[in-house]
């Protein structure tokens, strides 16, 4: 049954929809974390650096695809709110064609250019070949990674956040088994971790397709829907700005990874461990952003703009409570958390150093991501792109680079670039929110 977000308690409905989204994101983050954990325990330091650098590349691809797919989530939710389910078949059919084209392009880039990508990432010399191997194997299975994210976007647009949780649960179990067999058992190091990841995604896609076929859908999908149809333009208008912004944001993280890699193998491995912890710290804000887009879009489609705004403030409240708890954990017990991923004292210390600078980000991101989710649901994705680019290109990257070239460059100061950029984003978004409200009032108030 699809969730109706246009009536009832906002808090209860938002949290009920968000928890499975959060669960799926936790398991997805556990993917990379398990890879790093198993390679850290049973592989080599070069293998750990390779998985750390290679998974940054895979994250770039995955996050861009997720943002692209947001256009499909928003459009499906909008049509449900407008009571026009007959338009959804064409959205899904067109989406399947567009995302197949994207998969082919990514396959060529990642398989053919794995080695240059690894060098561009400034992977430490002893880890270049292992990094290239990791990127190449993940590129070989990119079709499954793209398909999984498209299917999840469709289900979330339908108001069903529980099914994507099931897909990723299947994938996570397979990934853990694969890592233990290939890395711990056969000592395949970074390549074993990559094979386990791709196999897990492939099985989750098969499971997701079977579930979609069996699901009682409020629309039909015809053969003629599978083409480049007018709905493609609509979801691309929503998804493209988000994908471009995410691409440049992730590129900035890759640049950050390259800045840190110049500080040596231990700093590189420590930063890799810190990034996995950061991924977990960002899960609640990320799940709020994804949930908010579906929630707001359905209410805007049904003409309930006030309720859409209330849901944004509810999301900020939920995010702040969790964010403060995560801040305390990361700031004061970051070394204990880092110790889960590595037994090397210097790697743990480097990870903790970065986390101390990054810690305030766990609080401010709760505000920023709820606002971005609200704007996404309102089709203001060009604005989301602009504010994202300002944060990334004018604040986070220049500041991180400046900190990395200081004589006594510390990971703590490099980590500080993230919360400074996020605060800049909040100021921009508050300004835009006030501007939109004034514009709305000017339209609705009778002219004197």
Short mmCIF file of N, CA, C and O in Angstrom, two decimals, residues 162-239:
data_model
loop_
_atom_site.label_atom_id
_atom_site.label_comp_id
_atom_site.label_asym_id
_atom_site.label_seq_id
_atom_site.Cartn_x
_atom_site.Cartn_y
_atom_site.Cartn_z
N UNK A 162 10.12 0.64 2.62
CA UNK A 162 10.49 -0.65 3.24
C UNK A 162 11.14 -1.61 2.24
O UNK A 162 12.08 -2.33 2.58
N UNK A 163 10.66 -1.62 0.99
CA UNK A 163 11.21 -2.54 -0.01
C UNK A 163 12.70 -2.30 -0.28
O UNK A 163 13.48 -3.26 -0.27
N UNK A 164 13.14 -1.02 -0.49
CA UNK A 164 14.58 -0.81 -0.69
C UNK A 164 15.43 -1.31 0.48
O UNK A 164 16.57 -1.73 0.31
N UNK A 165 14.84 -1.27 1.69
CA UNK A 165 15.55 -1.78 2.87
C UNK A 165 15.79 -3.29 2.74
O UNK A 165 16.87 -3.79 3.06
N UNK A 166 14.78 -3.99 2.19
CA UNK A 166 14.93 -5.45 1.99
C UNK A 166 16.01 -5.76 0.95
O UNK A 166 16.82 -6.66 1.14
N UNK A 167 16.04 -4.96 -0.15
CA UNK A 167 17.04 -5.22 -1.20
C UNK A 167 18.45 -5.11 -0.63
O UNK A 167 19.31 -5.95 -0.87
N UNK A 168 18.64 -4.03 0.14
CA UNK A 168 20.00 -3.77 0.61
C UNK A 168 20.40 -4.73 1.73
O UNK A 168 21.57 -5.03 1.92
N UNK A 169 19.39 -5.24 2.45
CA UNK A 169 19.67 -6.24 3.49
C UNK A 169 20.23 -7.51 2.84
O UNK A 169 21.23 -8.07 3.30
N UNK A 170 19.59 -7.92 1.75
CA UNK A 170 20.07 -9.10 0.99
C UNK A 170 21.51 -8.85 0.52
O UNK A 170 22.39 -9.68 0.70
N UNK A 171 21.72 -7.66 -0.05
CA UNK A 171 23.04 -7.31 -0.58
C UNK A 171 24.11 -7.30 0.52
O UNK A 171 25.23 -7.77 0.31
N UNK A 172 23.74 -6.76 1.67
CA UNK A 172 24.71 -6.63 2.76
C UNK A 172 25.16 -8.01 3.28
O UNK A 172 26.35 -8.22 3.52
N UNK A 173 24.21 -8.92 3.41
CA UNK A 173 24.53 -10.27 3.88
C UNK A 173 25.48 -10.95 2.89
O UNK A 173 26.49 -11.53 3.27
N UNK A 174 25.15 -10.84 1.59
CA UNK A 174 25.99 -11.44 0.54
C UNK A 174 27.39 -10.83 0.55
O UNK A 174 28.40 -11.52 0.41
N UNK A 175 27.45 -9.48 0.76
CA UNK A 175 28.73 -8.78 0.77
C UNK A 175 29.63 -9.25 1.92
O UNK A 175 30.83 -9.47 1.74
N UNK A 176 29.04 -9.41 3.10
CA UNK A 176 29.80 -9.86 4.27
C UNK A 176 30.37 -11.26 4.02
O UNK A 176 31.56 -11.52 4.25
N UNK A 177 29.51 -12.15 3.50
CA UNK A 177 29.95 -13.53 3.20
C UNK A 177 31.08 -13.50 2.16
O UNK A 177 32.11 -14.14 2.31
N UNK A 178 30.87 -12.68 1.09
CA UNK A 178 31.87 -12.56 0.02
C UNK A 178 33.20 -12.05 0.54
O UNK A 178 34.27 -12.58 0.18
N UNK A 179 33.17 -11.00 1.40
CA UNK A 179 34.41 -10.46 1.98
C UNK A 179 35.15 -11.51 2.81
O UNK A 179 36.37 -11.64 2.71
N UNK A 180 34.40 -12.24 3.63
CA UNK A 180 35.04 -13.24 4.49
C UNK A 180 35.69 -14.36 3.66
O UNK A 180 36.79 -14.81 3.95
N UNK A 181 34.98 -14.77 2.60
CA UNK A 181 35.50 -15.86 1.75
C UNK A 181 36.69 -15.38 0.91
O UNK A 181 37.76 -16.01 0.90
N UNK A 182 36.51 -14.24 0.20
CA UNK A 182 37.52 -13.79 -0.77
C UNK A 182 38.72 -13.08 -0.13
O UNK A 182 39.85 -13.27 -0.58
N UNK A 183 38.46 -12.25 0.90
CA UNK A 183 39.56 -11.49 1.51
C UNK A 183 40.21 -12.27 2.65
O UNK A 183 41.42 -12.48 2.67
N UNK A 184 39.37 -12.71 3.61
CA UNK A 184 39.92 -13.44 4.76
C UNK A 184 40.36 -14.85 4.35
O UNK A 184 41.40 -15.34 4.78
N UNK A 185 39.55 -15.52 3.50
CA UNK A 185 39.83 -16.90 3.10
C UNK A 185 40.89 -17.02 2.01
O UNK A 185 41.92 -17.65 2.20
N UNK A 186 40.62 -16.38 0.86
CA UNK A 186 41.52 -16.51 -0.30
C UNK A 186 42.58 -15.42 -0.40
O UNK A 186 43.35 -15.39 -1.35
N UNK A 187 42.59 -14.48 0.58
CA UNK A 187 43.59 -13.40 0.63
C UNK A 187 43.67 -12.62 -0.68
O UNK A 187 44.76 -12.34 -1.19
N UNK A 188 42.48 -12.27 -1.24
CA UNK A 188 42.44 -11.53 -2.51
C UNK A 188 42.54 -10.02 -2.32
O UNK A 188 42.45 -9.25 -3.27
N UNK A 189 42.66 -9.59 -1.04
CA UNK A 189 42.88 -8.18 -0.71
C UNK A 189 41.79 -7.27 -1.32
O UNK A 189 40.61 -7.61 -1.30
N UNK A 190 42.19 -6.11 -1.91
CA UNK A 190 41.22 -5.13 -2.42
C UNK A 190 40.34 -5.69 -3.54
O UNK A 190 39.15 -5.39 -3.62
N UNK A 191 40.91 -6.55 -4.41
CA UNK A 191 40.13 -7.13 -5.52
C UNK A 191 39.01 -8.01 -4.99
O UNK A 191 37.88 -8.00 -5.51
N UNK A 192 39.27 -8.75 -3.92
CA UNK A 192 38.24 -9.61 -3.31
C UNK A 192 37.09 -8.79 -2.77
O UNK A 192 35.90 -9.14 -2.94
N UNK A 193 37.42 -7.63 -2.14
CA UNK A 193 36.38 -6.74 -1.61
C UNK A 193 35.50 -6.19 -2.74
O UNK A 193 34.27 -6.10 -2.60
N UNK A 194 36.12 -5.85 -3.88
CA UNK A 194 35.37 -5.31 -5.03
C UNK A 194 34.44 -6.37 -5.63
O UNK A 194 33.27 -6.08 -5.94
N UNK A 195 34.94 -7.61 -5.77
CA UNK A 195 34.11 -8.70 -6.33
C UNK A 195 32.90 -8.96 -5.42
O UNK A 195 31.78 -9.14 -5.90
N UNK A 196 33.13 -8.95 -4.10
CA UNK A 196 32.04 -9.18 -3.14
C UNK A 196 30.97 -8.09 -3.26
O UNK A 196 29.77 -8.38 -3.25
N UNK A 197 31.41 -6.84 -3.43
CA UNK A 197 30.48 -5.70 -3.55
C UNK A 197 29.59 -5.83 -4.79
O UNK A 197 28.37 -5.68 -4.71
N UNK A 198 30.20 -6.13 -5.93
CA UNK A 198 29.46 -6.24 -7.20
C UNK A 198 28.48 -7.43 -7.16
O UNK A 198 27.32 -7.30 -7.58
N UNK A 199 28.92 -8.56 -6.64
CA UNK A 199 28.05 -9.75 -6.55
C UNK A 199 26.83 -9.44 -5.68
O UNK A 199 25.69 -9.80 -6.02
N UNK A 200 27.07 -8.76 -4.57
CA UNK A 200 25.98 -8.41 -3.65
C UNK A 200 24.94 -7.50 -4.32
O UNK A 200 23.74 -7.71 -4.19
N UNK A 201 25.43 -6.49 -5.06
CA UNK A 201 24.51 -5.57 -5.75
C UNK A 201 23.70 -6.31 -6.81
O UNK A 201 22.51 -6.05 -6.98
N UNK A 202 24.33 -7.24 -7.52
CA UNK A 202 23.65 -7.99 -8.58
C UNK A 202 22.48 -8.79 -8.00
O UNK A 202 21.37 -8.77 -8.55
N UNK A 203 22.71 -9.45 -6.88
CA UNK A 203 21.64 -10.26 -6.26
C UNK A 203 20.51 -9.37 -5.74
O UNK A 203 19.34 -9.73 -5.83
N UNK A 204 20.86 -8.18 -5.21
CA UNK A 204 19.81 -7.28 -4.70
C UNK A 204 18.93 -6.75 -5.83
O UNK A 204 17.74 -6.53 -5.66
N UNK A 205 19.52 -6.57 -7.03
CA UNK A 205 18.75 -6.09 -8.19
C UNK A 205 17.74 -7.17 -8.63
O UNK A 205 16.57 -6.87 -8.89
N UNK A 206 18.18 -8.41 -8.68
CA UNK A 206 17.29 -9.52 -9.05
C UNK A 206 16.11 -9.57 -8.07
O UNK A 206 14.94 -9.67 -8.47
N UNK A 207 16.41 -9.45 -6.79
CA UNK A 207 15.39 -9.47 -5.73
C UNK A 207 14.41 -8.30 -5.91
O UNK A 207 13.19 -8.46 -5.79
N UNK A 208 14.96 -7.08 -6.21
CA UNK A 208 14.13 -5.88 -6.37
C UNK A 208 13.18 -6.00 -7.57
O UNK A 208 12.01 -5.62 -7.49
N UNK A 209 13.68 -6.54 -8.69
CA UNK A 209 12.85 -6.70 -9.89
C UNK A 209 11.70 -7.67 -9.61
O UNK A 209 10.54 -7.41 -9.98
N UNK A 210 12.00 -8.77 -8.94
CA UNK A 210 10.95 -9.75 -8.59
C UNK A 210 9.88 -9.11 -7.71
O UNK A 210 8.69 -9.35 -7.88
N UNK A 211 10.33 -8.27 -6.77
CA UNK A 211 9.39 -7.61 -5.84
C UNK A 211 8.50 -6.61 -6.58
O UNK A 211 7.30 -6.51 -6.32
N UNK A 212 9.09 -5.87 -7.55
CA UNK A 212 8.33 -4.88 -8.33
C UNK A 212 7.27 -5.58 -9.19
O UNK A 212 6.15 -5.09 -9.32
N UNK A 213 7.63 -6.74 -9.75
CA UNK A 213 6.69 -7.50 -10.59
C UNK A 213 5.50 -7.98 -9.75
O UNK A 213 4.35 -7.93 -10.19
N UNK A 214 5.78 -8.42 -8.52
CA UNK A 214 4.71 -8.97 -7.65
C UNK A 214 3.89 -7.89 -6.96
O UNK A 214 2.80 -8.15 -6.47
N UNK A 215 4.40 -6.67 -6.90
CA UNK A 215 3.75 -5.58 -6.15
C UNK A 215 2.44 -5.14 -6.80
O UNK A 215 2.33 -5.10 -8.03
N UNK A 216 1.46 -4.82 -5.97
CA UNK A 216 0.16 -4.33 -6.46
C UNK A 216 0.31 -2.83 -6.75
O UNK A 216 0.24 -2.00 -5.85
N UNK A 217 0.56 -2.50 -8.01
CA UNK A 217 0.86 -1.11 -8.38
C UNK A 217 -0.39 -0.32 -8.77
O UNK A 217 -1.31 -0.87 -9.35
N UNK A 218 -0.39 1.01 -8.47
CA UNK A 218 -1.56 1.83 -8.81
C UNK A 218 -1.54 2.28 -10.28
O UNK A 218 -2.24 3.21 -10.66
N UNK A 219 -0.71 1.66 -11.12
CA UNK A 219 -0.59 2.03 -12.53
C UNK A 219 -0.09 0.82 -13.31
O UNK A 219 0.29 -0.20 -12.74
N UNK A 220 -0.11 0.94 -14.64
CA UNK A 220 0.43 -0.16 -15.47
C UNK A 220 1.63 0.34 -16.27
O UNK A 220 1.70 1.52 -16.63
N UNK A 221 2.56 -0.58 -16.51
CA UNK A 221 3.72 -0.23 -17.35
C UNK A 221 3.58 -1.00 -18.65
O UNK A 221 3.47 -2.23 -18.64
N UNK A 222 3.53 -0.26 -19.77
CA UNK A 222 3.37 -0.90 -21.08
C UNK A 222 4.74 -0.97 -21.78
O UNK A 222 5.66 -0.24 -21.44
N UNK A 223 4.79 -1.83 -22.79
CA UNK A 223 6.02 -1.98 -23.58
C UNK A 223 6.41 -0.65 -24.22
O UNK A 223 7.58 -0.28 -24.30
N UNK A 224 5.38 0.09 -24.66
CA UNK A 224 5.62 1.36 -25.36
C UNK A 224 6.20 2.44 -24.43
O UNK A 224 6.69 3.47 -24.89
N UNK A 225 6.15 2.21 -23.09
CA UNK A 225 6.72 3.17 -22.14
C UNK A 225 8.25 3.16 -22.18
O UNK A 225 8.90 4.13 -21.79
N UNK A 226 8.83 2.03 -22.63
CA UNK A 226 10.29 1.88 -22.61
C UNK A 226 10.93 2.54 -23.83
O UNK A 226 11.33 1.90 -24.79
N UNK A 227 10.97 3.88 -23.79
CA UNK A 227 11.59 4.67 -24.86
C UNK A 227 11.91 6.06 -24.28
O UNK A 227 11.50 6.38 -23.16
N UNK A 228 12.62 6.86 -25.05
CA UNK A 228 12.90 8.23 -24.62
C UNK A 228 11.64 9.07 -24.85
O UNK A 228 11.41 9.58 -25.93
N UNK A 229 10.79 9.14 -23.82
CA UNK A 229 9.48 9.80 -23.95
C UNK A 229 9.48 11.18 -23.27
O UNK A 229 10.47 11.56 -22.65
N UNK A 230 8.37 11.94 -23.38
CA UNK A 230 8.32 13.29 -22.79
C UNK A 230 8.59 13.33 -21.28
O UNK A 230 9.08 14.34 -20.77
N UNK A 231 8.28 12.23 -20.56
CA UNK A 231 8.51 12.21 -19.12
C UNK A 231 10.00 12.26 -18.78
O UNK A 231 10.40 12.72 -17.72
N UNK A 232 10.84 11.76 -19.72
CA UNK A 232 12.30 11.79 -19.51
C UNK A 232 12.77 13.23 -19.30
O UNK A 232 13.58 13.51 -18.41
N UNK A 233 12.24 14.14 -20.12
CA UNK A 233 12.63 15.54 -20.02
C UNK A 233 12.26 16.10 -18.65
O UNK A 233 13.04 16.83 -18.04
N UNK A 234 11.09 15.69 -18.16
CA UNK A 234 10.61 16.21 -16.87
C UNK A 234 11.48 15.74 -15.71
O UNK A 234 11.87 16.54 -14.86
N UNK A 235 11.80 14.42 -15.68
CA UNK A 235 12.61 13.98 -14.54
C UNK A 235 14.07 14.39 -14.68
O UNK A 235 14.78 14.58 -13.68
N UNK A 236 14.52 14.61 -15.94
CA UNK A 236 15.89 15.10 -16.13
C UNK A 236 16.03 16.56 -15.67
O UNK A 236 17.06 16.95 -15.14
N UNK A 237 14.96 17.34 -15.88
CA UNK A 237 14.97 18.74 -15.42
C UNK A 237 15.13 18.82 -13.90
O UNK A 237 15.74 19.75 -13.37
N UNK A 238 14.56 17.83 -13.19
CA UNK A 238 14.67 17.79 -11.73
C UNK A 238 16.01 17.16 -11.33
O UNK A 238 16.74 17.68 -10.49
N UNK A 239 16.35 16.03 -11.95
CA UNK A 239 17.51 15.25 -11.54
C UNK A 239 18.87 15.77 -12.01
O UNK A 239 19.87 15.63 -11.30
#
